[in-house]
Coordinates of C-alpha atoms in Angstrom, one line a residue:
M1 CA -229.9 26.6 146.9
S2 CA -231.1 29.9 148.9
F3 CA -230.0 33.1 147.8
D4 CA -227.0 33.6 150.0
E5 CA -226.0 30.5 149.1
F6 CA -225.6 31.7 145.8
F7 CA -224.2 35.0 146.1
V8 CA -221.7 35.9 148.4
T9 CA -223.2 37.8 151.3
G10 CA -222.0 39.8 155.0
D11 CA -218.5 40.7 153.3
P12 CA -218.7 44.7 152.7
L13 CA -215.6 44.4 150.6
I14 CA -217.5 41.4 148.5
L15 CA -220.5 44.1 148.5
G16 CA -218.4 46.6 147.1
S17 CA -217.3 44.4 144.4
Q18 CA -220.4 43.3 143.2
I19 CA -222.2 46.9 143.3
A20 CA -219.2 47.9 141.2
I21 CA -219.5 44.6 138.8
G22 CA -222.8 46.0 138.2
L23 CA -222.5 49.7 137.6
T24 CA -220.0 49.0 135.1
M25 CA -221.4 46.6 133.4
V26 CA -224.5 48.5 133.1
G27 CA -222.0 51.6 131.7
V28 CA -220.1 49.7 129.2
I29 CA -223.4 48.6 127.7
V30 CA -224.9 52.1 127.7
L31 CA -221.8 53.7 126.7
V32 CA -221.3 51.1 123.6
T33 CA -225.2 51.1 122.4
Y34 CA -225.1 55.1 123.0
L35 CA -222.2 55.3 120.4
K36 CA -223.5 52.1 118.5
K37 CA -220.9 50.2 118.1
W38 CA -222.0 46.9 118.9
K39 CA -222.1 45.8 114.7
W40 CA -217.9 47.6 115.1
L41 CA -217.5 45.4 117.6
W42 CA -219.1 41.5 116.3
N43 CA -217.0 43.0 112.7
E44 CA -214.0 43.6 113.8
W45 CA -213.6 42.2 117.6
F46 CA -215.9 39.3 118.7
T47 CA -215.3 37.6 115.3
T48 CA -212.1 38.4 113.8
V49 CA -209.4 35.5 113.2
D50 CA -206.6 38.5 112.3
H51 CA -203.7 37.1 114.7
K52 CA -202.8 41.2 115.3
K53 CA -206.5 41.6 116.6
I54 CA -206.4 38.6 119.0
G55 CA -203.3 39.5 120.4
I56 CA -204.1 42.7 121.5
M57 CA -208.0 41.0 123.1
Y58 CA -205.5 38.4 124.8
I59 CA -203.1 41.3 126.4
L60 CA -206.1 43.7 126.9
A61 CA -207.4 40.5 128.8
G62 CA -203.9 40.2 130.8
V63 CA -204.2 43.9 131.8
L64 CA -207.4 43.2 133.3
M65 CA -206.6 40.1 134.8
F66 CA -203.5 42.1 136.1
F67 CA -205.7 44.5 138.0
R68 CA -207.6 41.9 139.6
G69 CA -205.3 39.5 141.0
G70 CA -202.9 42.8 142.0
V71 CA -206.0 43.8 143.9
D72 CA -205.7 40.7 145.4
G73 CA -202.2 41.1 146.3
L74 CA -202.8 44.8 147.8
L75 CA -205.0 43.2 150.1
M76 CA -203.1 40.5 151.7
K77 CA -200.0 43.3 152.0
A78 CA -202.5 45.2 153.9
Q79 CA -203.7 42.1 156.2
T80 CA -199.9 41.7 157.1
S81 CA -198.9 44.8 157.6
R82 CA -199.0 45.0 160.7
P83 CA -199.6 42.3 163.7
G84 CA -202.8 41.4 164.7
L85 CA -205.3 43.5 161.8
D86 CA -208.7 41.7 161.1
I87 CA -209.2 43.1 157.9
L88 CA -209.6 39.8 156.2
D89 CA -210.5 36.6 158.3
A90 CA -209.1 33.6 157.6
Q91 CA -211.2 32.2 154.8
H92 CA -210.9 35.4 153.1
Y93 CA -207.2 35.5 153.1
D94 CA -207.3 31.8 152.0
E95 CA -209.7 32.4 149.4
V96 CA -207.7 35.7 148.4
F97 CA -204.1 34.1 148.0
T98 CA -205.9 31.2 145.9
T99 CA -207.1 33.7 143.3
H100 CA -204.3 35.8 143.3
G101 CA -201.7 32.6 142.5
V102 CA -204.2 31.5 140.0
I103 CA -205.0 34.3 138.4
M104 CA -201.2 35.8 137.9
I105 CA -200.2 32.6 136.3
L106 CA -202.5 31.4 134.1
F107 CA -204.7 34.5 133.8
M108 CA -202.4 37.3 133.2
A109 CA -199.2 35.8 132.7
M110 CA -200.0 33.6 130.0
P111 CA -202.3 35.9 127.8
M112 CA -200.2 38.5 128.0
L113 CA -197.2 36.5 126.5
I114 CA -199.8 34.7 124.5
G115 CA -201.0 38.1 123.0
I116 CA -197.6 39.0 122.0
M117 CA -196.3 35.9 120.7
N118 CA -199.9 36.4 118.2
V119 CA -199.2 39.8 117.2
V120 CA -195.0 39.4 116.6
I121 CA -194.5 35.3 115.5
P122 CA -196.2 36.1 111.9
L123 CA -194.4 39.0 111.4
Q124 CA -191.3 37.9 112.3
I125 CA -191.4 34.4 110.1
G126 CA -192.9 36.6 106.9
A127 CA -196.1 34.9 107.5
R128 CA -199.9 36.8 107.3
D129 CA -201.6 34.7 109.5
V130 CA -201.1 32.0 111.8
A131 CA -201.1 28.3 111.0
F132 CA -205.3 27.9 112.2
P133 CA -206.4 31.4 112.3
K134 CA -210.1 30.2 113.4
L135 CA -208.4 27.5 115.5
N136 CA -206.7 30.9 117.5
A137 CA -209.7 32.9 117.6
F138 CA -211.0 30.0 119.4
S139 CA -208.6 29.4 121.8
F140 CA -208.5 33.6 123.0
W141 CA -212.3 32.8 123.9
V142 CA -212.9 29.6 125.3
F143 CA -209.1 31.2 127.8
F144 CA -211.4 34.4 128.2
A145 CA -214.9 31.8 129.0
G146 CA -212.4 30.1 131.7
A147 CA -211.0 33.3 132.8
M148 CA -214.2 34.7 133.6
L149 CA -215.8 31.4 135.2
F150 CA -213.3 31.2 137.4
N151 CA -213.0 35.8 138.3
I152 CA -217.3 35.2 138.9
S153 CA -216.7 33.3 141.6
F154 CA -216.1 35.1 144.6
V155 CA -219.2 36.9 143.8
I156 CA -221.5 34.0 142.9
G157 CA -221.2 30.8 145.3
G158 CA -217.6 31.7 147.2
S159 CA -213.7 31.8 145.7
P160 CA -212.0 28.3 145.7
D161 CA -209.9 28.8 148.9
A162 CA -207.0 25.5 149.1
G163 CA -204.2 27.7 147.5
W164 CA -203.0 27.8 143.8
T165 CA -201.8 24.5 143.9
S166 CA -205.3 22.8 145.4
Y167 CA -203.3 20.3 147.6
F168 CA -205.8 17.5 148.2
P169 CA -206.9 16.6 150.8
L170 CA -208.0 19.8 151.3
A171 CA -209.1 20.3 148.2
G172 CA -211.5 17.5 148.3
K173 CA -215.5 17.6 149.0
E174 CA -215.0 15.9 153.2
F175 CA -212.6 19.7 153.8
T176 CA -214.1 22.1 151.5
P177 CA -217.5 21.2 150.5
G178 CA -218.7 24.7 148.8
V179 CA -218.4 24.8 145.4
G180 CA -215.4 27.1 145.2
N181 CA -213.2 24.3 144.4
N182 CA -215.0 23.7 141.5
Y183 CA -214.6 26.9 140.3
Y184 CA -210.8 25.6 140.3
A185 CA -211.8 22.0 138.7
I186 CA -213.5 23.3 135.5
A187 CA -212.5 27.2 134.4
L188 CA -209.2 26.0 134.7
Q189 CA -209.8 22.9 132.2
I190 CA -212.4 25.4 130.0
A191 CA -208.7 27.9 129.7
G192 CA -206.5 25.0 129.7
I193 CA -208.3 23.8 126.2
G194 CA -207.7 27.3 124.6
T195 CA -204.1 27.0 125.6
L196 CA -203.3 23.4 124.6
A197 CA -204.6 24.8 121.3
T198 CA -202.6 27.6 120.8
G199 CA -199.8 25.3 121.6
V200 CA -200.3 23.5 118.9
N201 CA -200.9 25.9 116.6
F202 CA -197.6 27.9 116.8
I203 CA -195.9 24.4 116.2
V204 CA -197.6 24.2 113.0
T205 CA -197.3 28.3 112.1
I206 CA -193.3 28.3 112.4
I207 CA -192.8 24.6 111.4
K208 CA -194.7 25.4 107.6
M209 CA -194.9 29.1 107.4
R210 CA -191.6 30.6 107.3
A211 CA -190.6 33.2 105.2
P212 CA -188.7 31.4 101.7
G213 CA -185.1 31.1 102.9
M214 CA -186.0 31.1 106.8
S215 CA -184.2 28.1 107.8
W216 CA -183.9 26.9 111.9
M217 CA -181.0 29.3 112.4
K218 CA -181.9 32.2 110.8
L219 CA -185.2 32.6 113.3
P220 CA -185.4 35.3 115.6
I221 CA -184.9 33.9 118.8
F222 CA -188.0 34.9 119.6
V223 CA -189.3 32.9 117.2
W224 CA -186.9 29.8 118.7
T225 CA -188.4 30.5 122.4
T226 CA -192.1 30.7 121.3
F227 CA -191.3 27.3 119.3
I228 CA -190.5 25.5 121.9
T229 CA -192.6 27.0 124.6
S230 CA -195.6 25.5 122.6
I231 CA -193.6 22.0 122.3
I232 CA -193.7 22.5 126.6
I233 CA -197.5 23.6 126.4
V234 CA -198.3 19.6 124.2
A235 CA -196.3 18.0 126.6
A236 CA -197.2 19.7 130.0
F237 CA -201.0 20.9 129.6
P238 CA -202.2 17.1 128.9
I239 CA -201.2 16.5 132.2
L240 CA -203.2 19.3 133.8
T241 CA -206.0 18.5 132.2
I242 CA -206.0 14.8 133.0
A243 CA -205.1 15.6 136.7
L244 CA -208.1 18.2 137.0
L245 CA -210.7 15.9 135.4
L246 CA -209.7 13.4 138.0
M247 CA -210.9 16.3 140.5
T248 CA -213.6 16.9 138.9
L249 CA -214.5 12.8 139.1
D250 CA -213.3 13.4 143.4
R251 CA -215.6 16.7 143.7
L252 CA -218.8 16.0 141.1
F253 CA -219.0 12.6 141.4
G254 CA -217.7 11.3 144.2
A255 CA -214.7 9.4 143.0
H256 CA -211.7 8.5 145.2
F257 CA -208.4 9.0 142.9
F258 CA -207.3 11.9 145.6
T259 CA -209.1 10.6 149.2
V260 CA -206.5 8.3 151.7
A261 CA -209.9 6.7 152.7
A262 CA -210.9 5.1 149.7
G263 CA -207.6 4.1 148.2
G264 CA -206.8 7.0 146.5
D265 CA -203.9 8.9 146.7
P266 CA -203.3 13.0 147.7
M267 CA -199.5 12.4 145.8
L268 CA -200.8 11.5 142.9
W269 CA -202.4 15.1 143.0
L270 CA -199.3 16.9 143.8
N271 CA -197.1 14.2 141.4
L272 CA -199.5 15.6 138.1
F273 CA -199.8 19.1 138.8
W274 CA -196.3 19.7 139.1
L275 CA -195.3 17.9 136.2
W276 CA -197.5 20.2 135.2
G277 CA -196.5 23.1 137.1
H278 CA -192.9 23.1 136.2
P279 CA -192.5 23.3 133.0
E280 CA -195.5 26.1 133.3
V281 CA -193.0 28.2 134.6
Y282 CA -190.7 27.5 131.7
I283 CA -194.1 27.9 129.4
V284 CA -194.0 31.3 131.1
V285 CA -190.2 33.0 131.0
L286 CA -188.9 30.8 128.0
P287 CA -190.9 33.4 125.5
A288 CA -189.8 36.3 128.2
F289 CA -186.1 35.2 127.8
G290 CA -186.8 35.6 123.8
M291 CA -188.3 38.7 123.7
F292 CA -185.2 40.4 126.2
S293 CA -183.2 39.0 123.4
E294 CA -185.1 40.4 120.3
V295 CA -185.2 44.2 122.6
I296 CA -181.7 44.0 124.0
A297 CA -180.0 42.9 120.5
T298 CA -181.6 46.4 118.7
F299 CA -180.7 49.1 121.6
A300 CA -177.4 47.5 121.8
R301 CA -177.2 48.1 117.6
K302 CA -175.5 44.6 117.7
N303 CA -176.4 40.9 116.7
L304 CA -177.4 39.0 119.6
Y305 CA -174.1 37.0 120.7
G306 CA -174.2 33.5 120.7
Y307 CA -177.4 32.9 118.5
K308 CA -176.2 29.2 118.6
S309 CA -175.6 28.9 122.2
M310 CA -178.5 31.0 122.8
V311 CA -180.6 28.1 120.9
Y312 CA -178.9 25.2 122.6
A313 CA -179.5 26.5 126.0
V314 CA -183.2 27.6 125.3
A315 CA -183.7 23.7 124.3
G316 CA -181.7 21.9 127.1
I317 CA -184.2 23.9 129.8
A318 CA -187.1 23.0 128.7
F319 CA -186.0 19.2 128.4
L320 CA -184.7 19.5 131.8
S321 CA -188.0 21.7 133.0
M322 CA -189.3 18.0 133.2
L323 CA -187.3 16.2 135.1
V324 CA -187.1 18.8 138.2
W325 CA -190.9 18.1 140.2
V326 CA -190.5 16.5 142.8
H327 CA -188.5 19.4 144.2
H328 CA -192.1 21.2 145.2
F329 CA -192.0 18.5 147.6
Y330 CA -189.0 17.5 149.1
T331 CA -190.4 17.3 152.0
M332 CA -193.5 15.0 151.9
G333 CA -191.7 11.3 152.1
N334 CA -189.0 11.0 149.5
S335 CA -186.1 8.9 149.8
A336 CA -182.6 10.8 150.0
A337 CA -181.9 9.5 147.3
V338 CA -184.9 10.5 145.5
N339 CA -184.1 14.0 146.5
S340 CA -180.5 13.7 145.9
I341 CA -181.2 13.0 141.5
F342 CA -184.2 16.0 141.9
S343 CA -182.0 18.1 143.4
L344 CA -179.3 17.7 140.8
T345 CA -181.2 18.1 137.6
T346 CA -182.8 21.1 139.0
M347 CA -179.2 22.7 140.0
M348 CA -178.1 21.9 136.2
I349 CA -181.3 24.3 135.0
A350 CA -179.1 27.2 136.5
I351 CA -176.2 26.0 133.7
P352 CA -178.1 26.7 130.7
T353 CA -179.9 29.6 132.3
G354 CA -176.4 31.1 132.8
V355 CA -175.0 31.0 129.2
K356 CA -178.2 33.1 128.6
I357 CA -177.4 35.6 131.2
F358 CA -173.5 35.4 129.4
N359 CA -175.5 36.0 125.8
W360 CA -177.2 39.6 126.8
L361 CA -174.1 40.8 128.8
F362 CA -171.7 40.1 125.8
T363 CA -174.7 41.3 123.7
M364 CA -174.3 44.7 125.2
R365 CA -170.5 44.7 125.9
K366 CA -169.2 47.7 123.5
G367 CA -172.6 48.1 122.0
R368 CA -173.8 51.5 121.2
I369 CA -176.9 51.5 124.0
E370 CA -180.3 53.8 124.0
F371 CA -182.2 53.7 127.3
S372 CA -185.2 53.2 126.2
N373 CA -187.9 51.9 128.1
A374 CA -187.4 48.6 126.4
M375 CA -184.2 48.6 127.0
L376 CA -184.7 49.8 131.3
W377 CA -187.0 46.9 131.7
S378 CA -184.7 44.8 130.2
L379 CA -181.5 45.7 132.1
A380 CA -183.2 45.5 135.2
F381 CA -184.6 41.8 134.8
I382 CA -181.1 40.7 134.4
P383 CA -180.2 41.3 138.4
C384 CA -183.5 40.9 139.5
F385 CA -183.9 37.6 137.9
T386 CA -179.9 36.6 139.0
I387 CA -181.3 36.7 142.8
G388 CA -184.2 34.7 141.7
G389 CA -182.3 32.3 140.4
V390 CA -179.8 32.0 142.6
T391 CA -182.4 31.6 146.0
G392 CA -183.5 28.6 143.8
V393 CA -180.6 27.0 143.6
M394 CA -180.3 27.5 147.4
L395 CA -184.2 26.3 147.3
A396 CA -182.8 23.4 145.4
M397 CA -180.7 21.8 148.0
A398 CA -182.7 19.0 149.1
A399 CA -181.4 19.3 153.1
A400 CA -181.7 23.2 152.8
D401 CA -184.6 23.6 151.7
Y402 CA -186.5 21.5 155.1
Q403 CA -185.4 24.7 156.5
Y404 CA -186.8 27.2 153.1
H405 CA -190.1 25.1 152.8
N406 CA -193.4 26.9 152.7
T407 CA -191.9 30.3 154.0
M408 CA -191.8 33.6 152.9
F409 CA -188.3 32.7 151.3
L410 CA -189.9 30.3 149.2
V411 CA -192.6 33.2 147.9
A412 CA -189.9 35.9 147.9
H413 CA -188.2 33.8 145.4
F414 CA -190.6 32.9 143.5
H415 CA -191.7 36.0 143.1
Y416 CA -188.2 37.4 141.8
V417 CA -188.4 34.5 139.0
L418 CA -191.9 35.5 138.4
I419 CA -191.9 38.8 137.9
P420 CA -188.3 39.8 136.5
G421 CA -188.9 36.8 134.0
V422 CA -192.5 37.6 133.2
V423 CA -194.1 41.0 134.3
F424 CA -190.6 42.9 133.5
A425 CA -190.3 41.5 130.0
V426 CA -194.3 41.9 128.8
F427 CA -193.8 45.8 130.2
A428 CA -190.3 45.5 127.4
G429 CA -192.7 44.1 125.4
L430 CA -195.6 46.6 124.9
Y431 CA -193.0 49.4 125.3
Y432 CA -191.1 48.1 122.1
W433 CA -193.7 46.3 119.6
W434 CA -196.5 48.6 120.7
P435 CA -196.3 51.0 117.6
K436 CA -196.6 47.8 115.4
M437 CA -199.6 47.1 116.8
F438 CA -200.8 51.0 116.9
G439 CA -199.2 53.0 115.1
F440 CA -197.7 55.3 117.7
K441 CA -195.1 54.8 120.6
L442 CA -195.8 54.7 124.8
N443 CA -194.8 58.3 125.9
E444 CA -191.2 57.4 126.8
K445 CA -191.3 60.3 129.9
I446 CA -194.7 58.7 131.7
G447 CA -193.1 55.6 130.7
K448 CA -190.0 56.6 133.0
W449 CA -191.9 57.3 135.8
H450 CA -193.6 53.7 135.0
F451 CA -190.4 51.6 135.2
W452 CA -188.7 53.4 138.2
L453 CA -191.9 53.0 140.9
F454 CA -192.5 49.4 139.9
V455 CA -188.9 48.1 140.1
I456 CA -188.2 50.1 143.0
G457 CA -191.8 48.9 144.6
F458 CA -190.8 45.8 143.8
N459 CA -187.6 45.0 145.5
L460 CA -188.7 46.8 148.5
T461 CA -191.8 44.5 148.7
F462 CA -190.3 41.2 148.2
M463 CA -186.5 41.2 149.5
P464 CA -188.0 42.1 153.1
M465 CA -189.5 38.2 152.5
F466 CA -186.6 37.1 152.4
F467 CA -185.6 37.8 156.0
V468 CA -189.1 37.1 157.7
G469 CA -188.6 33.6 155.7
L470 CA -185.6 32.8 157.3
D471 CA -186.5 34.0 160.7
G472 CA -189.8 31.1 160.5
M473 CA -192.6 32.7 158.9
S474 CA -194.6 29.6 157.0
R475 CA -196.4 31.2 154.3
R476 CA -200.2 31.7 154.0
M477 CA -200.4 33.2 157.5
Y478 CA -202.8 35.6 157.7
T479 CA -201.9 36.9 160.7
Y480 CA -198.2 37.2 163.2
A481 CA -198.1 38.2 166.4
E482 CA -196.2 41.4 167.5
S483 CA -193.0 39.8 169.4
T484 CA -192.6 37.4 166.3
G485 CA -190.3 40.9 165.3
W486 CA -191.8 40.6 161.5
G487 CA -194.0 43.9 161.6
P488 CA -191.3 46.3 160.6
W489 CA -190.3 44.4 157.5
L490 CA -193.8 43.1 156.3
G491 CA -194.7 47.3 157.0
F492 CA -191.8 48.1 154.4
S493 CA -193.1 45.3 152.4
A494 CA -196.6 46.9 152.2
V495 CA -195.1 50.3 151.2
G496 CA -193.4 48.5 148.5
S497 CA -196.5 47.1 147.1
V498 CA -198.3 50.4 147.2
I499 CA -195.3 51.9 145.1
M500 CA -195.4 48.9 142.9
A501 CA -199.3 49.6 142.2
A502 CA -198.5 53.2 141.3
G503 CA -196.6 52.2 138.7
F504 CA -199.1 50.1 137.4
A505 CA -200.9 53.2 137.0
A506 CA -198.4 54.8 135.6
L507 CA -198.8 52.0 132.9
C508 CA -202.8 52.7 132.5
Y509 CA -202.5 56.8 132.5
N510 CA -199.9 56.5 129.7
I511 CA -201.9 53.8 127.4
Y512 CA -204.4 56.7 127.9
W513 CA -202.4 59.5 127.1
S514 CA -201.2 58.1 124.1
F515 CA -203.8 56.7 122.1
R516 CA -205.0 61.0 123.3
Y517 CA -201.9 62.8 122.2
A518 CA -198.7 60.9 120.9
S519 CA -197.9 61.6 117.2
R520 CA -198.9 58.9 114.5
D521 CA -195.7 59.8 112.5
V522 CA -193.1 56.7 113.4
G523 CA -192.6 55.5 110.3
N524 CA -192.6 51.3 110.1
D525 CA -189.1 50.7 111.8
P526 CA -189.4 53.2 114.5
W527 CA -186.4 51.4 116.8
N528 CA -184.5 50.9 113.7
G529 CA -185.2 47.4 114.2
R530 CA -183.4 43.5 113.4
T531 CA -186.2 41.5 112.2
L532 CA -189.2 41.4 109.6
E533 CA -191.7 42.6 111.7
W534 CA -190.3 46.3 111.2
S535 CA -189.9 45.4 107.1
T536 CA -194.2 46.3 107.4
A537 CA -196.6 49.1 107.6
S538 CA -196.9 50.4 111.5
P539 CA -199.6 49.4 113.0
A540 CA -199.2 46.1 110.5
P541 CA -201.8 46.0 107.4
H542 CA -204.6 42.9 107.9
Y543 CA -202.4 41.0 105.4
N544 CA -199.1 41.6 107.3
F545 CA -196.5 41.6 103.7
A546 CA -198.3 43.2 100.1
V547 CA -194.8 40.3 98.9
V548 CA -193.9 37.5 101.4
P549 CA -190.5 38.6 102.2
K550 CA -187.4 36.2 101.4
V551 CA -184.4 35.4 104.1
E552 CA -181.0 35.4 103.3
K553 CA -179.6 35.4 106.6
L554 CA -180.1 35.9 110.1
D555 CA -181.5 40.1 110.9
D556 CA -181.8 39.9 106.9
F557 CA -183.9 42.8 107.3
W558 CA -180.7 44.5 109.1
Y559 CA -178.6 44.2 106.4
K560 CA -181.2 45.1 103.8
K561 CA -181.5 48.4 105.0
K562 CA -177.5 48.3 105.3
K563 CA -177.9 48.0 101.8
G564 CA -181.2 50.2 101.1
D565 CA -182.7 47.0 99.8
T566 CA -186.0 47.3 101.2
G567 CA -188.5 48.6 98.3
L568 CA -191.2 47.1 96.9
K569 CA -191.6 46.4 93.2
K570 CA -194.9 46.7 91.7
K571 CA -194.7 44.2 89.5
D572 CA -194.3 41.5 91.9
L573 CA -197.6 42.3 94.0
K574 CA -200.7 39.1 93.6
P575 CA -204.0 38.7 95.0
V576 CA -203.5 37.7 98.5
H577 CA -205.7 35.4 100.4
M578 CA -207.3 35.7 103.6
P579 CA -209.0 33.9 106.0
S580 CA -213.0 35.2 107.1
N581 CA -214.3 36.0 110.0
S582 CA -216.4 33.6 112.0
W583 CA -218.7 33.4 114.7
T584 CA -218.4 30.1 115.4
P585 CA -215.7 30.6 117.7
I586 CA -216.7 33.1 120.6
F587 CA -220.4 31.3 120.1
L588 CA -218.7 27.2 121.4
A589 CA -216.5 29.4 123.8
A590 CA -219.6 30.7 124.7
A591 CA -220.7 27.5 124.8
F592 CA -218.3 25.8 127.3
G593 CA -218.3 28.8 130.0
I594 CA -222.3 27.9 130.3
V595 CA -221.3 24.4 130.5
G596 CA -218.8 24.9 133.0
F597 CA -221.8 27.3 135.0
F598 CA -224.1 24.6 135.5
L599 CA -221.3 22.1 136.5
V600 CA -219.7 24.4 139.1
F601 CA -223.0 24.1 140.7
E602 CA -223.8 20.6 139.7
W603 CA -227.2 21.0 137.6
F604 CA -226.4 18.2 135.5
T605 CA -229.2 18.6 134.0
L606 CA -228.8 22.0 133.2
A607 CA -225.2 21.1 131.8
I608 CA -226.4 18.4 129.4
I609 CA -228.8 20.7 127.8
S610 CA -226.6 23.5 127.5
G611 CA -223.9 20.9 126.5
I612 CA -226.4 20.7 123.0
L613 CA -225.3 24.2 122.0
I614 CA -221.6 22.5 122.4
V615 CA -223.0 20.7 119.3
I616 CA -224.3 22.7 117.6
G617 CA -221.5 25.3 117.2
L618 CA -219.2 22.2 116.4
I619 CA -221.6 21.3 113.3
A620 CA -222.4 24.4 112.1
N621 CA -218.0 24.8 112.5
S622 CA -218.5 21.5 110.2
F623 CA -220.6 22.9 107.7
D624 CA -219.0 26.5 107.4
Y625 CA -216.7 26.2 103.4
D626 CA -216.1 30.0 103.4
D627 CA -213.0 29.9 101.9
G628 CA -211.8 33.5 102.8
Y629 CA -211.6 36.8 100.2
H630 CA -208.7 37.5 98.0
V631 CA -207.3 41.2 98.6
S632 CA -206.7 42.6 95.3
V633 CA -203.5 44.2 93.6
E634 CA -205.5 47.0 93.1
E635 CA -205.9 47.9 97.5
L636 CA -202.8 46.4 97.9
E637 CA -201.0 48.9 96.0
E638 CA -203.1 51.4 97.6
E639 CA -202.7 50.5 101.1
E640 CA -198.7 50.1 100.6
R641 CA -198.5 53.3 98.8
E642 CA -200.0 55.2 102.0
W643 CA -196.7 54.7 104.1
R644 CA -194.2 54.0 100.9
G645 CA -194.8 56.3 99.0
D646 CA -193.8 55.4 95.0
L647 CA -193.8 51.5 94.4
Q648 CA -190.5 50.6 92.2

């Protein structure tokens, strides 16, 4: 392989990125070395099994991927802002929209949500960690290895270019002979291992580690949505893993699962992909619904209206999510009967979704609403997501879908679902739980700038796409003629994307400002919350709770606050067992990343040799007999006094 085949050359944008990446890496290494922080990073972060730190690392990875995916989005908007521009050529545009989709869904939305779940769920159920702390660390690091492997593709070897859905035969070797789609097949498999392990971990954690007295109908709604989401993960992600394995066998070893000429069937890929792909929408949306529910109940100063109906609605959505995948290809040869059945199941999802909308509205009715930043994001979500839902019902009609399919109308629809339904929720969750992670609030004034810039920019970006889509503009078009009349609409859309980017920049500035200047005197319960995470210190100590709380009813902490029954008795303190740090998760993840890199380039001998690293890591983990350590009563008493004052 020649130098220019290994490194992507000839494009000024990519050359600039290569230089920037190189300089950034050197700068980070020099800075950490100068500050003598390598040992601290290793002990406190790289080898940690603390669910809160792992959650923070997920969130940090998500923010980085938001930036990368956002730059891809801005490039696409710049290219289509006027007719006939050549900022990106056709091939580069294909690569950009492919990586944008994959990164935003799998490497931004997923880690952001899983990060918040990691921080919050054990605290909400009164647990000291997840059921399998070391597996949790492995889940993060192997996800991160897959994400980094995918992200280096645009500077080493070339990016995948068959769309985020990677349809065959375009994704096969015949039409894309480079290594770009090898990155897609292998990096997503590696990252998917971590997501699947996370699903198993949260299922076991929620079933087995709830506080005494916390029966199923006393769970916070965010715990319910996380639990049901984890079930969907365990049901759906193995389907993607098998599909990617078959893709790998086709591309690397000459199998023909998806090639018609050799007896394969490209429609097999579509069915497998969307059997995972549509549940994936709810894997990212359902936890978001839980976050909005927590925020709305807290800032409306009311308990969640229709709690049981909300639980049943979420379960109904999870069930129906596995029965609608064919609506993604109504136009690809199905019979009218098949299309009708899946049209009905798709429309049925609107029923439990509508139930939740009314739950939130009735929760706010006659409430004493506090318009915090977290609440503003929750309020903006409802009308924006409703637009996405209504256009989804339009797309669910199979006959009408022949007009909408593969147009910009569809692109606008799923952005109106995923950005309000996921990104708004992540922002609400960050503002809401930030004090529990770091011990201070994000600045509310700067947060308002973040909110208004992003929401206005979002609507200005995607609303015009409904109109050009109805006017016939196909998705994935990198250029168009002036005679189409789409120029003004897409120009407005490009301006909106810049405003959205300014909103994201305001969030980044808010984080910087708040770390520098925000007051650290926020107490353990700055929002007057309802659930157990607010009953412990902010930031939460490494052991979470000095004494595991006993739960008597839903929103138990809220009612105990009203009775003044939130103190801690010294006689109840006992040594707390905690898991020790471990180096094997990050070692194994690095080994998976190295093997994956060699497989991408089809260097099988090197892949087999480096596979020995995985075996070494597994053996080392098997002989790890560290049973953890105990936090002494004296240490517990000292830490609890710091924020409680005197103990009872």
